[in-house]
CSV table of C-alpha atoms in Angstrom, one decimal:
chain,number,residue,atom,x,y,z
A,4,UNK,CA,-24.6,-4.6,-36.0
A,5,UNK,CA,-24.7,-1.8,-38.3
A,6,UNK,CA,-20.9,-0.5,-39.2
A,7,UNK,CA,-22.0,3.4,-37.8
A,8,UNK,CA,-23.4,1.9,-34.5
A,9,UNK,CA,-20.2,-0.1,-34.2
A,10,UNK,CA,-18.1,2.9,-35.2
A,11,UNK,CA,-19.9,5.2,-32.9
A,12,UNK,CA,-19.2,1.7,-29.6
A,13,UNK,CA,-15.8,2.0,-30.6
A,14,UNK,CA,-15.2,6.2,-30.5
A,15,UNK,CA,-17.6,6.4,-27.3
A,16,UNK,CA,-14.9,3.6,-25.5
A,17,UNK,CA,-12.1,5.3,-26.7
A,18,UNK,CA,-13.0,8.9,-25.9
A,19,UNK,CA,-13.4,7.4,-22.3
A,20,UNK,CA,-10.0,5.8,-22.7
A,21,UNK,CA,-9.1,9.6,-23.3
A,22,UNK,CA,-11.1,10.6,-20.1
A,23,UNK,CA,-9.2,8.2,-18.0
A,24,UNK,CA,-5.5,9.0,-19.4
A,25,UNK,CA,-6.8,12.6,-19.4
A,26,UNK,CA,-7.3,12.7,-15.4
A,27,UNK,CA,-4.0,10.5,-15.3
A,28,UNK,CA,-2.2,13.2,-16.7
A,29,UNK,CA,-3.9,16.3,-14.5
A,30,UNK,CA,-3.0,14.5,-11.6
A,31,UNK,CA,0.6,14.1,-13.0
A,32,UNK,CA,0.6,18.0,-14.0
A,33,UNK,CA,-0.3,18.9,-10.4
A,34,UNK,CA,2.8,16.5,-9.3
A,35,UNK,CA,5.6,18.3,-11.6
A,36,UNK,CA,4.1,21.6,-10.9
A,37,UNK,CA,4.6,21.0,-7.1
A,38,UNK,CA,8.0,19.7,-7.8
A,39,UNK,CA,9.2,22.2,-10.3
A,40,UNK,CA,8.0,25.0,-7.2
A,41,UNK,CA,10.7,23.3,-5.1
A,42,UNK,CA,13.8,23.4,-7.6
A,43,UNK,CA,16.0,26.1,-8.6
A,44,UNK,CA,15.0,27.3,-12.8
A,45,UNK,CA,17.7,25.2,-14.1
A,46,UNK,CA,16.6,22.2,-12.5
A,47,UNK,CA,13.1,22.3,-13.5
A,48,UNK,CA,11.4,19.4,-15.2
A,49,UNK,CA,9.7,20.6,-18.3
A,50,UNK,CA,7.0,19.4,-19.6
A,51,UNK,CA,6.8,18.0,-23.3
A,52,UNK,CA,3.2,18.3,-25.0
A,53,UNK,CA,4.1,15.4,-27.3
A,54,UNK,CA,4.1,13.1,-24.6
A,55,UNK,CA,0.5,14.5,-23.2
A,56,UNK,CA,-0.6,13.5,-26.8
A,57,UNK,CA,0.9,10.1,-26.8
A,58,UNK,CA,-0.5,9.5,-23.3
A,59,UNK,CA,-4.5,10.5,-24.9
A,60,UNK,CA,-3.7,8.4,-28.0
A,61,UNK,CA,-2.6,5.2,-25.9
A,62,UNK,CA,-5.8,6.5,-23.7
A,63,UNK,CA,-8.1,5.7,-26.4
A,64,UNK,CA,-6.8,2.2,-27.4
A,65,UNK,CA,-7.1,1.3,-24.2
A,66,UNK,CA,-10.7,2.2,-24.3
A,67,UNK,CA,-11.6,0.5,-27.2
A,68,UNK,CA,-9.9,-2.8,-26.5
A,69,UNK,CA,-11.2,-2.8,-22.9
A,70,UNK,CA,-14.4,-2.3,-25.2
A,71,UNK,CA,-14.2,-5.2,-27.0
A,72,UNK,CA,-13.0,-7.4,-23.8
A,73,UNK,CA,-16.7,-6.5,-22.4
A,74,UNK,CA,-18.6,-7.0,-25.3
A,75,UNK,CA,-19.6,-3.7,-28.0
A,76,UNK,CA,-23.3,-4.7,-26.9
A,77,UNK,CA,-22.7,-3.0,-23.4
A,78,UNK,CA,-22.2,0.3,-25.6
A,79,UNK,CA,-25.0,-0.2,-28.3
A,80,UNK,CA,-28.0,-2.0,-26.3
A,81,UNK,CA,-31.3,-0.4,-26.4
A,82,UNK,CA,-30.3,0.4,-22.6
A,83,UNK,CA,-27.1,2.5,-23.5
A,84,UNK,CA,-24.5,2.7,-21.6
A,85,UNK,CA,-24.4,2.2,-17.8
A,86,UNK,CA,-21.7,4.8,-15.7
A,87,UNK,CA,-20.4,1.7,-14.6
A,88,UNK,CA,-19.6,0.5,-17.6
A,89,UNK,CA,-18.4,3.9,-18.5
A,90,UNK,CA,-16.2,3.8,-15.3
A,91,UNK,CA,-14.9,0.8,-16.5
A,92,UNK,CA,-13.8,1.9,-19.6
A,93,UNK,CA,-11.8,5.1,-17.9
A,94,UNK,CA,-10.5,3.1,-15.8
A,95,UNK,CA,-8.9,1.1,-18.1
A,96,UNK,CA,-7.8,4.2,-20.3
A,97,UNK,CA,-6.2,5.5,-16.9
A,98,UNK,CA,-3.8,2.1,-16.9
A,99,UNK,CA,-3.1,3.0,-20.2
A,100,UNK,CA,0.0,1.5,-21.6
A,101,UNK,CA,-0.1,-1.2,-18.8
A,102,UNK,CA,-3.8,-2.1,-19.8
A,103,UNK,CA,-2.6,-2.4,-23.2
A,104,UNK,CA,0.2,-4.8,-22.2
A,105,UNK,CA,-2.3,-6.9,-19.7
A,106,UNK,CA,-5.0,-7.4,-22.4
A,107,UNK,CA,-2.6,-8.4,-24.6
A,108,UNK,CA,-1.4,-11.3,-22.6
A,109,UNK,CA,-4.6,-11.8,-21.0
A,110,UNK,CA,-7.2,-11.1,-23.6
A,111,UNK,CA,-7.9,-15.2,-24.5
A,112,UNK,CA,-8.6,-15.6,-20.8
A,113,UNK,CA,-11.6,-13.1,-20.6
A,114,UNK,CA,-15.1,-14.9,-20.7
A,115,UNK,CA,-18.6,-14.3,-20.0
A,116,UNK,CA,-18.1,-17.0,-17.2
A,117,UNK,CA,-15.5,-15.6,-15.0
A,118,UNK,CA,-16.7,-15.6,-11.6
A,119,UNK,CA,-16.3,-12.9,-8.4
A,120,UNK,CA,-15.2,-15.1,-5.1
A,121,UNK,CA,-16.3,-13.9,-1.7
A,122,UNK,CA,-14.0,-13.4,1.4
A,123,UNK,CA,-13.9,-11.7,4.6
A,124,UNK,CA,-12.5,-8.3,5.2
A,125,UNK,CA,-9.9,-7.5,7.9
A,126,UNK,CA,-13.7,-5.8,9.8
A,127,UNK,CA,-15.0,-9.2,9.4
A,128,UNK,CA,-17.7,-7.9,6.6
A,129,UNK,CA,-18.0,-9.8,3.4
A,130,UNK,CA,-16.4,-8.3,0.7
A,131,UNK,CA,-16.2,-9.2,-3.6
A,132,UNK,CA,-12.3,-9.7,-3.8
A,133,UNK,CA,-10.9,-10.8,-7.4
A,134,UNK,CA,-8.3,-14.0,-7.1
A,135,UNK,CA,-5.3,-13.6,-4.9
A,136,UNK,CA,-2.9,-12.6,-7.6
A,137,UNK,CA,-5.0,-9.2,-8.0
A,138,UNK,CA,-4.3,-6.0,-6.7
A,139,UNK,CA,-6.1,-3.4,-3.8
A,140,UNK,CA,-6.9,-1.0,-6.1
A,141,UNK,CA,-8.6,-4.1,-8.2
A,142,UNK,CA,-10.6,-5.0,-5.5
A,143,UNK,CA,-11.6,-1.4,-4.5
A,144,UNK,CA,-12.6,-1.1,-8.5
A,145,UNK,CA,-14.6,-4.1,-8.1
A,146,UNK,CA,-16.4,-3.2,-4.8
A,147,UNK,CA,-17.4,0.1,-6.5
A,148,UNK,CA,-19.0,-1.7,-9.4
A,149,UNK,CA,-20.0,-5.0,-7.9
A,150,UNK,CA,-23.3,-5.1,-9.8
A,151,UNK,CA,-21.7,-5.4,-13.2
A,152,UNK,CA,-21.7,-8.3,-15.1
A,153,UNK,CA,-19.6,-11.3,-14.6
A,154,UNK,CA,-17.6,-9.9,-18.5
A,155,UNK,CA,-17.2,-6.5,-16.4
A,156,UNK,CA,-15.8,-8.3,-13.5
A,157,UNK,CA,-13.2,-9.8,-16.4
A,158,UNK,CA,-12.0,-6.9,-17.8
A,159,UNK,CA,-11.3,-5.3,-14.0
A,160,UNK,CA,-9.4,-8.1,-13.6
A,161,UNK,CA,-7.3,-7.7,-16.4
A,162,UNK,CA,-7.0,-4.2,-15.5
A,163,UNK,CA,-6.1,-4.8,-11.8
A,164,UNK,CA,-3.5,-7.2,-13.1
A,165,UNK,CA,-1.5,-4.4,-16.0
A,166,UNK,CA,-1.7,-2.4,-13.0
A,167,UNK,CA,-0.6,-4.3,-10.8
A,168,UNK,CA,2.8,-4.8,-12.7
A,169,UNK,CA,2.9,-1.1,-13.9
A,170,UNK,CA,6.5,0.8,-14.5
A,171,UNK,CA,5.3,3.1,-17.2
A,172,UNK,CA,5.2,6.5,-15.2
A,173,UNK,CA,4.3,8.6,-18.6
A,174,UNK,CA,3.3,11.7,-16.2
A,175,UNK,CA,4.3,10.5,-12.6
A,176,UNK,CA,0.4,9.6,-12.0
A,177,UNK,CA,-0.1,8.6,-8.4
A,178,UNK,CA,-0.6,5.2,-7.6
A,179,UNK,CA,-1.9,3.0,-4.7
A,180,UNK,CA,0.2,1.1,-2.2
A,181,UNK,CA,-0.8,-3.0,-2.7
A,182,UNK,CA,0.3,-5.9,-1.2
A,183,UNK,CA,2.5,-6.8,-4.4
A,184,UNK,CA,4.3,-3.2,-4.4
A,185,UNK,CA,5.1,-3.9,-0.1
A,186,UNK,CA,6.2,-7.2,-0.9
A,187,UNK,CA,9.2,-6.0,-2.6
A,188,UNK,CA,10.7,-4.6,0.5
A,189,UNK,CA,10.5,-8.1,2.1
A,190,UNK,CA,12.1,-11.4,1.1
A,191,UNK,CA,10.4,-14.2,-0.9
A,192,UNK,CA,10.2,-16.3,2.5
A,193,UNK,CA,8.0,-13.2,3.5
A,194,UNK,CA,3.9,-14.6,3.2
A,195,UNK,CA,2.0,-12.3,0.8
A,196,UNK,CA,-1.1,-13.3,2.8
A,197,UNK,CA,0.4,-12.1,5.9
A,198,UNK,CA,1.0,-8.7,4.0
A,199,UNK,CA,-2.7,-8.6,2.8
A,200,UNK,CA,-4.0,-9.3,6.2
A,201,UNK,CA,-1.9,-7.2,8.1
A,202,UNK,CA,-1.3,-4.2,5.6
A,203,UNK,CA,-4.9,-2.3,6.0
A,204,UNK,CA,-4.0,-1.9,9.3
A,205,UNK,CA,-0.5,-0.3,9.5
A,206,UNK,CA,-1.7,1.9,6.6
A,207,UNK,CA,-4.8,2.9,8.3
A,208,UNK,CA,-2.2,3.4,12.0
A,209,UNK,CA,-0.5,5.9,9.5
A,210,UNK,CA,-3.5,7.7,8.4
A,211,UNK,CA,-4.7,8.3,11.9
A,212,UNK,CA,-1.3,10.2,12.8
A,213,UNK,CA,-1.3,12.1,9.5
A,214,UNK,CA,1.9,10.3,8.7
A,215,UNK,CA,0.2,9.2,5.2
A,216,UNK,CA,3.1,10.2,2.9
A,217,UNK,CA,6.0,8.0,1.5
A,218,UNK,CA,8.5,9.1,4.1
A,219,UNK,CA,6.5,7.8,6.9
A,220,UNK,CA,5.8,4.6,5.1
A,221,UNK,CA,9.3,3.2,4.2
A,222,UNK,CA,9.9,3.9,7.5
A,223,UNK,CA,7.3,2.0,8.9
A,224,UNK,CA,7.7,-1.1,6.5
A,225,UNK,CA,11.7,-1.2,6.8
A,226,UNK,CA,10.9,-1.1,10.9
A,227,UNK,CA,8.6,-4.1,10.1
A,228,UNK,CA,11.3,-5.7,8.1
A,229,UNK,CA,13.7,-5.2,10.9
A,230,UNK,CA,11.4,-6.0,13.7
A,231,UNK,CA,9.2,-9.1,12.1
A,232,UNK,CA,10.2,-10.4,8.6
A,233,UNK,CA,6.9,-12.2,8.7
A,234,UNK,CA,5.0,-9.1,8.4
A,235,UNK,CA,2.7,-10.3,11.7
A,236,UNK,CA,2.4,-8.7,15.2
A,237,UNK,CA,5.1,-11.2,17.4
A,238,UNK,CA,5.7,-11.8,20.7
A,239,UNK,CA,9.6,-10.8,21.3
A,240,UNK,CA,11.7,-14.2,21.3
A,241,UNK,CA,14.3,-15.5,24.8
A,242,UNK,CA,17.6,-14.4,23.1
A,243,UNK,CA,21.1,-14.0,25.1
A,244,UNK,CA,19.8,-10.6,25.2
A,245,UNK,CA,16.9,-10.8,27.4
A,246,UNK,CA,17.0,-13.6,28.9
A,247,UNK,CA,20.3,-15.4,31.7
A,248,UNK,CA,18.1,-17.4,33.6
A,249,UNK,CA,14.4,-17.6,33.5
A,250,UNK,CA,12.4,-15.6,30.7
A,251,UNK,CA,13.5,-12.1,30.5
A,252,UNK,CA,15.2,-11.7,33.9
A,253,UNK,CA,17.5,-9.7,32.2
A,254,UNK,CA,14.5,-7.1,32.1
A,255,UNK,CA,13.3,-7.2,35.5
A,256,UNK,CA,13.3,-4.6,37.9
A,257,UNK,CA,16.9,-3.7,39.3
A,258,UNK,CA,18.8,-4.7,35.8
A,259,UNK,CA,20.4,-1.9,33.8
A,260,UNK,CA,18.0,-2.8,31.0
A,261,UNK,CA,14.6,-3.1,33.1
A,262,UNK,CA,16.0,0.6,34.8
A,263,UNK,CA,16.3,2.2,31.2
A,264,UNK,CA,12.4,0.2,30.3
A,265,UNK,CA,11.1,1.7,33.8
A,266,UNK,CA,10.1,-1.8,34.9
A,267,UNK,CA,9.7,-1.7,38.8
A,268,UNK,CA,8.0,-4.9,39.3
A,269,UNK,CA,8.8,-8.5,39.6
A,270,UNK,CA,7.3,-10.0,36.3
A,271,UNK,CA,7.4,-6.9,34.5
A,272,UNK,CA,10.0,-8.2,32.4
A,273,UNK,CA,8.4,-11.1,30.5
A,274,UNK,CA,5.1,-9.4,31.4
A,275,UNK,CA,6.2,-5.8,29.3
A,276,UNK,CA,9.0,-8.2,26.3
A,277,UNK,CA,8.3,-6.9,23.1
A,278,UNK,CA,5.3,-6.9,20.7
A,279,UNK,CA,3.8,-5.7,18.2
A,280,UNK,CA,5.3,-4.3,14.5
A,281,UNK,CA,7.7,-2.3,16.2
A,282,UNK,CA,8.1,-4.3,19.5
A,283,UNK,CA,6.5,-2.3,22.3
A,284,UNK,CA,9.1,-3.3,24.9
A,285,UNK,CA,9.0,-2.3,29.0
A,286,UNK,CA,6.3,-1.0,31.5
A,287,UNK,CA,7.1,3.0,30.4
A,288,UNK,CA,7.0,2.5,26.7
A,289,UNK,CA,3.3,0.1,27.6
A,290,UNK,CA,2.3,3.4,29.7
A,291,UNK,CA,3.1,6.1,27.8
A,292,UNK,CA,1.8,5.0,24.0
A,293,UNK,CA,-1.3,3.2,25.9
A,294,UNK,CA,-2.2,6.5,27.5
A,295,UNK,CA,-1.8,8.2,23.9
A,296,UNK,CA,-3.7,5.6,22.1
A,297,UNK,CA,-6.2,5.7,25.2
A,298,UNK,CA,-5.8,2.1,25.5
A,299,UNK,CA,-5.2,0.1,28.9
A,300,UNK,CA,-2.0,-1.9,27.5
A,301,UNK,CA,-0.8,-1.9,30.8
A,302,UNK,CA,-3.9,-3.8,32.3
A,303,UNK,CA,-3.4,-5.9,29.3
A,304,UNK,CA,0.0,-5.8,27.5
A,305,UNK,CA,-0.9,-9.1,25.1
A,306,UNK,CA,-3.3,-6.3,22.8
A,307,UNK,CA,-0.1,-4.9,21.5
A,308,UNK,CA,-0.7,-7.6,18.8
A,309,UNK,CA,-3.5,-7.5,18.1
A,310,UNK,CA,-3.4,-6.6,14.3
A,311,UNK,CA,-5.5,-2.8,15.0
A,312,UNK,CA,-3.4,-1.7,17.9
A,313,UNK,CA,-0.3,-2.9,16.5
A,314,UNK,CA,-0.6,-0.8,13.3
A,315,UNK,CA,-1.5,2.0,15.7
A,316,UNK,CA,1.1,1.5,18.2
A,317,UNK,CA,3.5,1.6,15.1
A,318,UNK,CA,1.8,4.4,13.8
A,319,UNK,CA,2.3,6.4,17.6
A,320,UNK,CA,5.7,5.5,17.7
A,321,UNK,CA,6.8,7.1,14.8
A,322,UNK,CA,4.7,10.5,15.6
A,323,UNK,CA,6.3,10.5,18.8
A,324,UNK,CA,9.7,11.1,16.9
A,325,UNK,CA,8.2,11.9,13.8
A,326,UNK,CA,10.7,15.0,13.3
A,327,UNK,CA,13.4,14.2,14.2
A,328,UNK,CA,13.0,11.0,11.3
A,329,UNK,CA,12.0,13.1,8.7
A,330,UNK,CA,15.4,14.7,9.4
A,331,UNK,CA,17.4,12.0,9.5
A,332,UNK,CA,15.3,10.6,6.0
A,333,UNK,CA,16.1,13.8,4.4
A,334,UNK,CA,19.6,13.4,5.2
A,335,UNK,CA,19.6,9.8,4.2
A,336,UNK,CA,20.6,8.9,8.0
A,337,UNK,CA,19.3,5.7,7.5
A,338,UNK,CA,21.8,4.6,10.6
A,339,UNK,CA,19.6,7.5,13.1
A,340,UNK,CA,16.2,7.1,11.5
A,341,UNK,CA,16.7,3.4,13.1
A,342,UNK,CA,17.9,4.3,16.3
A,343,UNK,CA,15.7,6.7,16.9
A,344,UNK,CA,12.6,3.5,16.8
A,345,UNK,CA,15.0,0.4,17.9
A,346,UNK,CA,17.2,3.0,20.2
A,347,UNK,CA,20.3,1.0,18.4
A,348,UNK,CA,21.1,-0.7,15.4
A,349,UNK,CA,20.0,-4.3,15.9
A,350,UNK,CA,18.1,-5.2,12.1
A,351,UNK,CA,20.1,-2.2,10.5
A,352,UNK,CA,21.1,-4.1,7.5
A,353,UNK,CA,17.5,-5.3,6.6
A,354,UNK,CA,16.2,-1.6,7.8
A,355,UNK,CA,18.7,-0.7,5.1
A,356,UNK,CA,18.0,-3.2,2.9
A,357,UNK,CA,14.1,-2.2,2.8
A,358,UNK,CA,14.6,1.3,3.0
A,359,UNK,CA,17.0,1.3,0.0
A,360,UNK,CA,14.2,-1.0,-1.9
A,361,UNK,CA,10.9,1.1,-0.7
A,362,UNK,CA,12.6,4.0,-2.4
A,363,UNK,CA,12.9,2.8,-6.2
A,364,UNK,CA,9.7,0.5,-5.7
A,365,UNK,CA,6.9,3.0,-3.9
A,366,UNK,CA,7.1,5.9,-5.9
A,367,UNK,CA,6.6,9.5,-4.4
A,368,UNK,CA,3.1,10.6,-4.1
A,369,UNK,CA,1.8,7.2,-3.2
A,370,UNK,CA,-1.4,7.1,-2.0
A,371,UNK,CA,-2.0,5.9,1.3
């Protein structure tokens, strides 16, 4: 290869390095400016134009090393340069810093032979997912560009990977929510797969409310936390609480607790227990966020975990009170933000404890 060409590979990567970090930092612009609009003068972030040029230079060597990962003879075939492989390159100048880091510990692991695996979506369509370990905004890379080569494929993974385990917020860019980032509200007994299965659809429960902001989330994964460790749609378990006899007597029609849950018939109380993420409990509650959702959950209660409603029944809970938690969040009432879902304070400590988490892990203007 003749040293111009390879010059002229090297600068075309690393100006779309530059691209990448480039719409990194716009996006984190727009962030402080929004901020800054909200605080008084004095409190103002201000904005340092040697760190935008730090964040271009970093930019480029990420271009260029996610150039050489691929191969210079992507850039200098008598084909030219694809836009996916142009993508790929600003995507890997967007990680930046954390692309850097990834290659470096990654780089001997990249190889013409690395192959895409196949699984099923949460729709039940096939999908190219890259091994388990691997981020959602890897795999929504690698959807995008499934018809690069198996050495493209490599470097997203690598890619996927530095971002994955990002904590360099040069500009505050916005990153996705993944499976990884949620897991760190949970404990380590929590399944990740349980997370990846069930996460699409509590995410996509909040989107359909508009509650797609980072308030709204925590909220929903320290309910989850509280409600079903697991991260899975339960059925609510016989406890001293619901249950003196038979199976939830202590809900039936005529008991304090089956008056508050508007159960009037016999059966109603094992027939209405709990289920779900947020443990849909009692004939009224099955009524009134059935009839919202314009689902029969009455006629058949057991949907209420099914993984789709159960995000969405979630998801309508929290709009029903969705004020009144955004006040308490913004007063850090973390003791009335769950009451107002749980109506008490049973699973207030590991609320808390993924409340308190969600807020240095999930950082603000998290895209949902």
């Amino acid at each position: 290869m003749q040293p111009t060409v390879l010059l002229s590979a090297l600068i075309l990567a690393g100006l779309m390095g530059m691209v990448g970090q480039g719409a990194r930092t716009v996006v984190g612009l727009k962030k402080l400016h929004d901020s800054n609009a909200t605080q008084p003068p004095d409190q103002a972030t201000t904005f340092l134009a040697s760190r935008l040029v730090i964040s271009l230079i970093i930019g480029f060597i990420a271009g260029v090393l996610a150039a050489l990962a691929i191969g210079l003879d992507k850039l200098t075939g008598a084909a030219g340069a694809t836009v996916e492989v142009l993508l790929g390159l600003a995507a890997a100048g967007y990680a930046g810093a954390d692309f850097i880091e990834g290659f470096m510990s990654k780089a001997p692991a990249i190889t013409g032979g690395a192959a895409m695996q196949t699984s099923t979506g949460p729709t039940g369509s096939p999908r190219e997912t890259v091994p388990p370990q691997q981020t959602e905004q890897a795999d929504r890379l690698i959807m995008q560009t499934s018809q690069l080569s198996t050495d493209i494929a490599s470097l997203q993974s690598v890619l996927a990977t530095s971002v994955a385990s990002s904590n360099w917020s040069s500009l505050s860019a916005v990153t996705q929510i993944t499976p990884e980032l949620v897991a760190r509200l949970f404990v380590p007994a929590t399944p990740l797969a349980n997370i990846r299965t069930h996460l699409p659809h509590v995410l996509a429960g909040l989107r359909s409310y508009g509650l797609a902001d980072r308030d709204m989330l925590l909220m929903a994964l320290a309910t989850i936390r509280a409600e079903t460790e697991g991260f899975v749609p339960i059925d609510e378990m016989k406890s001293k609480f619901n249950t003196e006899k038979t199976p939830f007597d202590l809900y039936e029609p005529g008991t304090p607790i089956g008056k508050r849950l508007g159960n009037t018939q016999a059966g109603d109380g094992a027939l209405f227990k709990g289920r779900g993420f947020i443990q849909l409990t009692g004939r009224d509650n099955y009524t009134r966020i059935g009839t919202q959702m314009g689902v029969d959950l009455v006629a058949q209660p057991a949907q209420a975990n099914q993984p789709r409603f159960a995000g969405l029944i979630l998801a309508q809970f929290l709009a029903n009170k969705e004020d009144a938690i955004r006040a308490a969040a913004a007063a850090d009432d973390l003791v009335q933000a769950r009451k107002l879902v749980n109506g008490g304070s049973h699973g207030l400590d590991r609320f808390r404890d993924a409340y308190t988490k969600g807020r240095v892990a999930i950082p603000e203007g998290i895209e949902i």
